[in-house]
Amino acid sequence: MTSNSPHLGQITLHEHASGVCLVHLRYAPGVRLAPHAHEKACLVWIQSGGYAEAFGPRAFQLRARQVLFRPPGEKHSDQFLSVEPSCVIIEMSEPWLNLVRECGRLRSDPFVSINPQMGRLAADLYVQAQQRDTAAPLAMEGLSYALGAELVRENMPKERAYPPHWLRQLHEQLSENPCGKFALADLATLVGIHPVHVSRQFKRYYGEPLWDYLRRRRIEIGAQKLLSGWGTLCEIAHSLGFSDHAQFTRTFKRFMAGTQVFLQTAGR
């Protein structure tokens, strides 16, 4: 396959903004993709499921909510899991990259970001791409440069160490299932760490309180259900563990700015 081969998989969304292109893809469970490369650098946000991506002897085991950076022309192969995976590809043009490079150096190797802000920005970019109104390109452009800023930061000296194993495990579990009934004492018992230390370390490494993270994840899932017509506001609110649609709406507005009209339209 050539270096400009297109993305493989079922394309469900394809939108452009200034300097970036967003593609939403679904893959058949268990499919393998032979070694290939793409002309443009991109970020891959895994929306659901997971897969392995190998760059020669180096391989990444990717799970939902993670973000992979793939440099241009980097040859790789893919093996998808048995459940239907989906991901969002954010392609970046060379002029866009040059503007970002004016703020700092970018890494030239593939890597998986542990910065939770990368995933939040990619999710917000996907939500804006689905709006398809006259304001969407402006919102997408702004979010794309916010992602660019995080790419620059990925190459800066890290002020904090990598999260400990127990915290990474807890973060992954909560990311996969944020809608359960949780108590801090139970989570602390699960990982064998004092509750106060769990709370402090979570905020230190992931940039927000644990309970804000859970609310944000529920709202991200709620946004996708609204856009797909999964059910009414009340049904979606109860499925996510909110007491009623009013509580869901208040939380939605807190974490996703400028959504009042979107919520009113989706709830009709």
mmCIF file of C-alpha atoms in Angstrom:
data_model
loop_
_atom_site.group_PDB
_atom_site.id
_atom_site.type_symbol
_atom_site.label_atom_id
_atom_site.label_comp_id
_atom_site.label_asym_id
_atom_site.label_seq_id
_atom_site.Cartn_x
_atom_site.Cartn_y
_atom_site.Cartn_z
ATOM 1 C CA MET A 1 0.000 0.000 0.000
ATOM 2 C CA THR A 2 1.265 3.489 -0.803
ATOM 3 C CA SER A 3 1.977 6.300 1.635
ATOM 4 C CA ASN A 4 -1.174 8.157 0.615
ATOM 5 C CA SER A 5 -3.537 5.209 1.049
ATOM 6 C CA PRO A 6 -6.932 6.222 2.493
ATOM 7 C CA HIS A 7 -8.192 5.202 5.891
ATOM 8 C CA LEU A 8 -9.730 1.738 5.846
ATOM 9 C CA GLY A 9 -13.022 0.944 7.539
ATOM 10 C CA GLN A 10 -16.607 2.163 7.354
ATOM 11 C CA ILE A 11 -16.662 5.962 7.273
ATOM 12 C CA THR A 12 -19.652 7.389 9.163
ATOM 13 C CA LEU A 13 -18.513 11.031 9.328
ATOM 14 C CA HIS A 14 -16.069 13.079 7.250
ATOM 15 C CA GLU A 15 -15.738 16.790 8.036
ATOM 16 C CA HIS A 16 -13.124 19.455 7.271
ATOM 17 C CA ALA A 17 -12.046 22.559 9.154
ATOM 18 C CA SER A 18 -9.118 24.919 8.669
ATOM 19 C CA GLY A 19 -6.062 22.677 8.402
ATOM 20 C CA VAL A 20 -7.622 19.519 9.833
ATOM 21 C CA CYS A 21 -9.913 16.742 8.638
ATOM 22 C CA LEU A 22 -12.008 14.586 10.985
ATOM 23 C CA VAL A 23 -13.027 11.050 9.982
ATOM 24 C CA HIS A 24 -15.146 8.722 12.115
ATOM 25 C CA LEU A 25 -14.554 5.040 11.334
ATOM 26 C CA ARG A 26 -16.050 1.721 12.355
ATOM 27 C CA TYR A 27 -14.293 -1.607 11.822
ATOM 28 C CA ALA A 28 -15.541 -5.162 11.615
ATOM 29 C CA PRO A 29 -14.704 -7.165 14.763
ATOM 30 C CA GLY A 30 -11.455 -9.115 14.502
ATOM 31 C CA VAL A 31 -10.333 -7.591 11.205
ATOM 32 C CA ARG A 32 -6.627 -7.286 10.385
ATOM 33 C CA LEU A 33 -5.104 -4.513 8.276
ATOM 34 C CA ALA A 34 -1.884 -5.262 6.409
ATOM 35 C CA PRO A 35 1.087 -2.897 6.863
ATOM 36 C CA HIS A 36 0.347 0.488 5.282
ATOM 37 C CA ALA A 37 0.976 4.186 5.794
ATOM 38 C CA HIS A 38 -0.819 7.520 5.458
ATOM 39 C CA GLU A 39 0.418 10.736 3.966
ATOM 40 C CA LYS A 40 -0.701 13.027 6.804
ATOM 41 C CA ALA A 41 0.063 13.085 10.497
ATOM 42 C CA CYS A 42 -2.964 12.321 12.641
ATOM 43 C CA LEU A 43 -4.362 11.796 16.105
ATOM 44 C CA VAL A 44 -6.470 8.684 16.667
ATOM 45 C CA TRP A 45 -9.054 8.893 19.467
ATOM 46 C CA ILE A 46 -10.457 5.440 20.265
ATOM 47 C CA GLN A 47 -14.160 5.952 20.873
ATOM 48 C CA SER A 48 -15.088 2.359 21.697
ATOM 49 C CA GLY A 49 -13.584 -1.101 21.604
ATOM 50 C CA GLY A 50 -9.852 -1.376 21.093
ATOM 51 C CA TYR A 51 -7.106 -2.675 18.848
ATOM 52 C CA ALA A 52 -3.374 -3.234 18.529
ATOM 53 C CA GLU A 53 -1.319 -1.001 16.257
ATOM 54 C CA ALA A 54 2.213 -2.106 15.425
ATOM 55 C CA PHE A 55 5.034 0.017 14.042
ATOM 56 C CA GLY A 56 7.530 -2.691 13.173
ATOM 57 C CA PRO A 57 8.614 -4.325 16.457
ATOM 58 C CA ARG A 58 6.957 -1.588 18.519
ATOM 59 C CA ALA A 59 3.258 -2.167 19.288
ATOM 60 C CA PHE A 60 0.559 -0.290 21.208
ATOM 61 C CA GLN A 61 -2.435 -1.976 22.847
ATOM 62 C CA LEU A 62 -5.104 0.714 22.506
ATOM 63 C CA ARG A 63 -8.294 0.983 24.548
ATOM 64 C CA ALA A 64 -11.331 3.250 24.544
ATOM 65 C CA ARG A 65 -10.675 6.920 25.392
ATOM 66 C CA GLN A 66 -6.964 6.740 24.566
ATOM 67 C CA VAL A 67 -5.306 9.007 21.987
ATOM 68 C CA LEU A 68 -2.542 7.842 19.635
ATOM 69 C CA PHE A 69 -0.301 10.219 17.678
ATOM 70 C CA ARG A 70 0.844 8.849 14.327
ATOM 71 C CA PRO A 71 3.490 10.786 12.329
ATOM 72 C CA PRO A 72 3.109 11.133 8.535
ATOM 73 C CA GLY A 73 4.276 8.211 6.407
ATOM 74 C CA GLU A 74 4.736 5.913 9.418
ATOM 75 C CA LYS A 75 4.172 2.319 8.272
ATOM 76 C CA HIS A 76 1.940 0.339 10.626
ATOM 77 C CA SER A 77 -0.424 -2.639 10.844
ATOM 78 C CA ASP A 78 -3.636 -3.094 12.859
ATOM 79 C CA GLN A 79 -5.431 -5.948 14.624
ATOM 80 C CA PHE A 80 -8.916 -5.106 15.930
ATOM 81 C CA LEU A 81 -10.632 -6.786 18.867
ATOM 82 C CA SER A 82 -13.637 -9.095 18.691
ATOM 83 C CA VAL A 83 -16.079 -6.295 19.620
ATOM 84 C CA GLU A 84 -16.914 -3.653 17.002
ATOM 85 C CA PRO A 85 -14.317 -0.888 17.432
ATOM 86 C CA SER A 86 -14.775 2.727 16.377
ATOM 87 C CA CYS A 87 -12.369 5.626 16.355
ATOM 88 C CA VAL A 88 -12.010 9.245 15.307
ATOM 89 C CA ILE A 89 -9.092 10.157 13.042
ATOM 90 C CA ILE A 90 -7.986 13.802 13.128
ATOM 91 C CA GLU A 91 -5.720 14.408 10.135
ATOM 92 C CA MET A 92 -3.410 17.432 10.293
ATOM 93 C CA SER A 93 -2.139 19.240 7.209
ATOM 94 C CA GLU A 94 1.480 20.376 6.918
ATOM 95 C CA PRO A 95 0.546 24.118 7.046
ATOM 96 C CA TRP A 96 -1.416 23.447 10.262
ATOM 97 C CA LEU A 97 1.554 21.574 11.744
ATOM 98 C CA ASN A 98 3.889 24.414 10.788
ATOM 99 C CA LEU A 99 1.713 26.906 12.700
ATOM 100 C CA VAL A 100 1.765 24.642 15.756
ATOM 101 C CA ARG A 101 5.554 24.205 15.472
ATOM 102 C CA GLU A 102 5.933 27.961 15.886
ATOM 103 C CA CYS A 103 4.935 27.394 19.534
ATOM 104 C CA GLY A 104 7.321 24.515 20.165
ATOM 105 C CA ARG A 105 8.777 21.264 18.896
ATOM 106 C CA LEU A 106 6.593 18.232 18.201
ATOM 107 C CA ARG A 107 7.515 14.619 18.778
ATOM 108 C CA SER A 108 8.404 12.733 15.601
ATOM 109 C CA ASP A 109 7.647 9.224 16.892
ATOM 110 C CA PRO A 110 4.319 7.424 17.442
ATOM 111 C CA PHE A 111 3.089 7.633 21.028
ATOM 112 C CA VAL A 112 -0.018 7.196 23.188
ATOM 113 C CA SER A 113 -0.812 10.250 25.290
ATOM 114 C CA ILE A 114 -1.558 9.863 29.004
ATOM 115 C CA ASN A 115 -2.848 13.452 29.124
ATOM 116 C CA PRO A 116 -6.646 13.297 29.751
ATOM 117 C CA GLN A 117 -7.062 16.704 28.127
ATOM 118 C CA MET A 118 -6.174 15.189 24.733
ATOM 119 C CA GLY A 119 -9.106 12.785 24.924
ATOM 120 C CA ARG A 120 -11.534 15.479 26.088
ATOM 121 C CA LEU A 121 -10.563 17.810 23.239
ATOM 122 C CA ALA A 122 -10.823 15.021 20.657
ATOM 123 C CA ALA A 123 -14.295 14.100 21.976
ATOM 124 C CA ASP A 124 -15.400 17.757 21.846
ATOM 125 C CA LEU A 125 -14.060 18.059 18.301
ATOM 126 C CA TYR A 126 -16.117 15.028 17.262
ATOM 127 C CA VAL A 127 -19.272 16.497 18.837
ATOM 128 C CA GLN A 128 -18.737 19.799 16.984
ATOM 129 C CA ALA A 129 -18.125 17.995 13.680
ATOM 130 C CA GLN A 130 -21.554 16.389 13.976
ATOM 131 C CA GLN A 131 -23.317 19.758 14.291
ATOM 132 C CA ARG A 132 -22.779 20.589 10.599
ATOM 133 C CA ASP A 133 -23.929 24.186 10.991
ATOM 134 C CA THR A 134 -22.184 27.438 10.084
ATOM 135 C CA ALA A 135 -20.563 27.694 13.506
ATOM 136 C CA ALA A 136 -19.082 24.179 13.458
ATOM 137 C CA PRO A 137 -15.918 25.011 11.418
ATOM 138 C CA LEU A 138 -15.055 27.844 13.822
ATOM 139 C CA ALA A 139 -15.477 25.581 16.849
ATOM 140 C CA MET A 140 -13.490 22.792 15.171
ATOM 141 C CA GLU A 141 -10.634 25.142 14.280
ATOM 142 C CA GLY A 142 -10.371 26.405 17.860
ATOM 143 C CA LEU A 143 -10.426 22.893 19.313
ATOM 144 C CA SER A 144 -7.851 21.710 16.774
ATOM 145 C CA TYR A 145 -5.353 24.331 17.934
ATOM 146 C CA ALA A 146 -6.056 23.441 21.554
ATOM 147 C CA LEU A 147 -5.043 19.890 20.562
ATOM 148 C CA GLY A 148 -1.968 21.355 18.892
ATOM 149 C CA ALA A 149 -1.010 23.042 22.168
ATOM 150 C CA GLU A 150 -1.254 19.681 23.950
ATOM 151 C CA LEU A 151 0.951 18.114 21.261
ATOM 152 C CA VAL A 152 3.582 20.751 21.980
ATOM 153 C CA ARG A 153 3.317 20.045 25.712
ATOM 154 C CA GLU A 154 3.875 16.332 25.056
ATOM 155 C CA ASN A 155 7.459 17.220 24.058
ATOM 156 C CA MET A 156 8.096 19.435 27.092
ATOM 157 C CA PRO A 157 9.880 18.134 30.204
ATOM 158 C CA LYS A 158 7.309 16.502 32.440
ATOM 159 C CA GLU A 159 6.810 18.065 35.841
ATOM 160 C CA ARG A 160 4.986 15.001 37.155
ATOM 161 C CA ALA A 161 5.877 11.340 37.049
ATOM 162 C CA TYR A 162 3.844 8.717 35.235
ATOM 163 C CA PRO A 163 0.722 7.670 37.215
ATOM 164 C CA PRO A 164 1.295 4.626 39.426
ATOM 165 C CA HIS A 165 -0.017 1.293 38.218
ATOM 166 C CA TRP A 166 -2.927 1.161 40.695
ATOM 167 C CA LEU A 167 -4.107 4.604 39.592
ATOM 168 C CA ARG A 168 -3.904 3.742 35.892
ATOM 169 C CA GLN A 169 -5.979 0.625 36.548
ATOM 170 C CA LEU A 170 -8.593 2.609 38.461
ATOM 171 C CA HIS A 171 -8.733 5.277 35.742
ATOM 172 C CA GLU A 172 -9.246 2.645 33.035
ATOM 173 C CA GLN A 173 -12.009 0.911 35.012
ATOM 174 C CA LEU A 174 -13.876 4.165 35.634
ATOM 175 C CA SER A 175 -13.456 5.206 31.998
ATOM 176 C CA GLU A 176 -15.017 1.942 30.815
ATOM 177 C CA ASN A 177 -17.861 2.016 33.345
ATOM 178 C CA PRO A 178 -18.510 5.525 34.704
ATOM 179 C CA CYS A 179 -22.241 5.002 35.344
ATOM 180 C CA GLY A 180 -22.088 2.697 38.351
ATOM 181 C CA LYS A 181 -22.788 3.670 41.958
ATOM 182 C CA PHE A 182 -19.385 4.460 43.426
ATOM 183 C CA ALA A 183 -18.216 5.373 46.910
ATOM 184 C CA LEU A 184 -14.683 6.622 47.502
ATOM 185 C CA ALA A 185 -14.175 4.130 50.319
ATOM 186 C CA ASP A 186 -15.097 1.232 48.001
ATOM 187 C CA LEU A 187 -12.753 2.454 45.247
ATOM 188 C CA ALA A 188 -9.967 2.844 47.796
ATOM 189 C CA THR A 189 -10.539 -0.704 49.057
ATOM 190 C CA LEU A 190 -10.486 -1.952 45.462
ATOM 191 C CA VAL A 191 -6.953 -0.622 44.882
ATOM 192 C CA GLY A 192 -5.752 -0.994 48.483
ATOM 193 C CA ILE A 193 -4.993 2.717 48.949
ATOM 194 C CA HIS A 194 -6.263 5.194 51.565
ATOM 195 C CA PRO A 195 -9.311 7.155 50.266
ATOM 196 C CA VAL A 196 -7.692 10.566 50.816
ATOM 197 C CA HIS A 197 -4.604 9.474 48.864
ATOM 198 C CA VAL A 198 -6.778 8.121 46.020
ATOM 199 C CA SER A 199 -8.588 11.440 45.738
ATOM 200 C CA ARG A 200 -5.420 13.548 45.830
ATOM 201 C CA GLN A 201 -3.457 11.394 43.414
ATOM 202 C CA PHE A 202 -6.302 11.222 40.904
ATOM 203 C CA LYS A 203 -6.509 15.012 40.715
ATOM 204 C CA ARG A 204 -2.721 15.355 40.599
ATOM 205 C CA TYR A 205 -2.227 13.031 37.633
ATOM 206 C CA TYR A 206 -5.470 13.518 35.678
ATOM 207 C CA GLY A 207 -6.047 17.225 36.257
ATOM 208 C CA GLU A 208 -9.542 17.131 37.799
ATOM 209 C CA PRO A 209 -11.312 15.634 40.836
ATOM 210 C CA LEU A 210 -12.365 12.011 40.510
ATOM 211 C CA TRP A 211 -16.079 12.837 40.718
ATOM 212 C CA ASP A 212 -15.767 15.532 38.030
ATOM 213 C CA TYR A 213 -14.090 12.955 35.799
ATOM 214 C CA LEU A 214 -16.970 10.515 36.300
ATOM 215 C CA ARG A 215 -19.549 13.231 35.551
ATOM 216 C CA ARG A 216 -17.642 14.271 32.444
ATOM 217 C CA ARG A 217 -17.480 10.677 31.152
ATOM 218 C CA ARG A 218 -21.227 10.258 31.719
ATOM 219 C CA ILE A 219 -21.887 13.480 29.836
ATOM 220 C CA GLU A 220 -19.686 12.347 26.925
ATOM 221 C CA ILE A 221 -21.708 9.130 26.714
ATOM 222 C CA GLY A 222 -24.935 11.140 27.017
ATOM 223 C CA ALA A 223 -23.892 13.409 24.135
ATOM 224 C CA GLN A 224 -23.399 10.404 21.876
ATOM 225 C CA LYS A 225 -26.775 8.953 22.886
ATOM 226 C CA LEU A 226 -28.485 12.270 22.144
ATOM 227 C CA LEU A 227 -26.857 12.573 18.743
ATOM 228 C CA SER A 228 -27.767 8.994 17.823
ATOM 229 C CA GLY A 229 -31.404 9.365 18.926
ATOM 230 C CA TRP A 230 -30.984 6.666 21.590
ATOM 231 C CA GLY A 231 -33.967 7.909 23.640
ATOM 232 C CA THR A 232 -35.574 10.871 25.358
ATOM 233 C CA LEU A 233 -33.700 13.140 27.745
ATOM 234 C CA CYS A 234 -35.365 11.381 30.693
ATOM 235 C CA GLU A 235 -34.410 7.921 29.424
ATOM 236 C CA ILE A 236 -30.815 8.955 28.765
ATOM 237 C CA ALA A 237 -30.552 10.696 32.145
ATOM 238 C CA HIS A 238 -31.728 7.597 34.036
ATOM 239 C CA SER A 239 -29.456 5.296 31.982
ATOM 240 C CA LEU A 240 -26.471 7.389 33.094
ATOM 241 C CA GLY A 241 -27.392 7.402 36.778
ATOM 242 C CA PHE A 242 -28.873 10.920 37.015
ATOM 243 C CA SER A 243 -31.954 11.386 39.176
ATOM 244 C CA ASP A 244 -33.872 13.207 36.428
ATOM 245 C CA HIS A 245 -33.409 15.059 33.139
ATOM 246 C CA ALA A 246 -33.014 18.403 34.951
ATOM 247 C CA GLN A 247 -29.933 17.180 36.803
ATOM 248 C CA PHE A 248 -28.568 15.746 33.551
ATOM 249 C CA THR A 249 -29.157 19.055 31.740
ATOM 250 C CA ARG A 250 -27.428 21.100 34.442
ATOM 251 C CA THR A 251 -24.409 18.804 34.411
ATOM 252 C CA PHE A 252 -24.359 18.751 30.611
ATOM 253 C CA LYS A 253 -24.181 22.556 30.445
ATOM 254 C CA ARG A 254 -21.414 22.616 33.041
ATOM 255 C CA PHE A 255 -19.100 20.326 31.092
ATOM 256 C CA MET A 256 -20.055 21.174 27.499
ATOM 257 C CA ALA A 257 -20.230 24.904 26.873
ATOM 258 C CA GLY A 258 -22.783 26.348 24.477
ATOM 259 C CA THR A 259 -25.128 23.354 24.440
ATOM 260 C CA GLN A 260 -28.475 24.855 25.489
ATOM 261 C CA VAL A 261 -29.944 24.887 21.974
ATOM 262 C CA PHE A 262 -28.455 21.462 21.309
ATOM 263 C CA LEU A 263 -30.162 20.007 24.388
ATOM 264 C CA GLN A 264 -33.494 21.634 23.572
ATOM 265 C CA THR A 265 -33.379 20.278 20.031
ATOM 266 C CA ALA A 266 -32.301 16.782 21.087
ATOM 267 C CA GLY A 267 -35.039 16.581 23.708
ATOM 268 C CA ARG A 268 -37.915 17.210 21.336
#
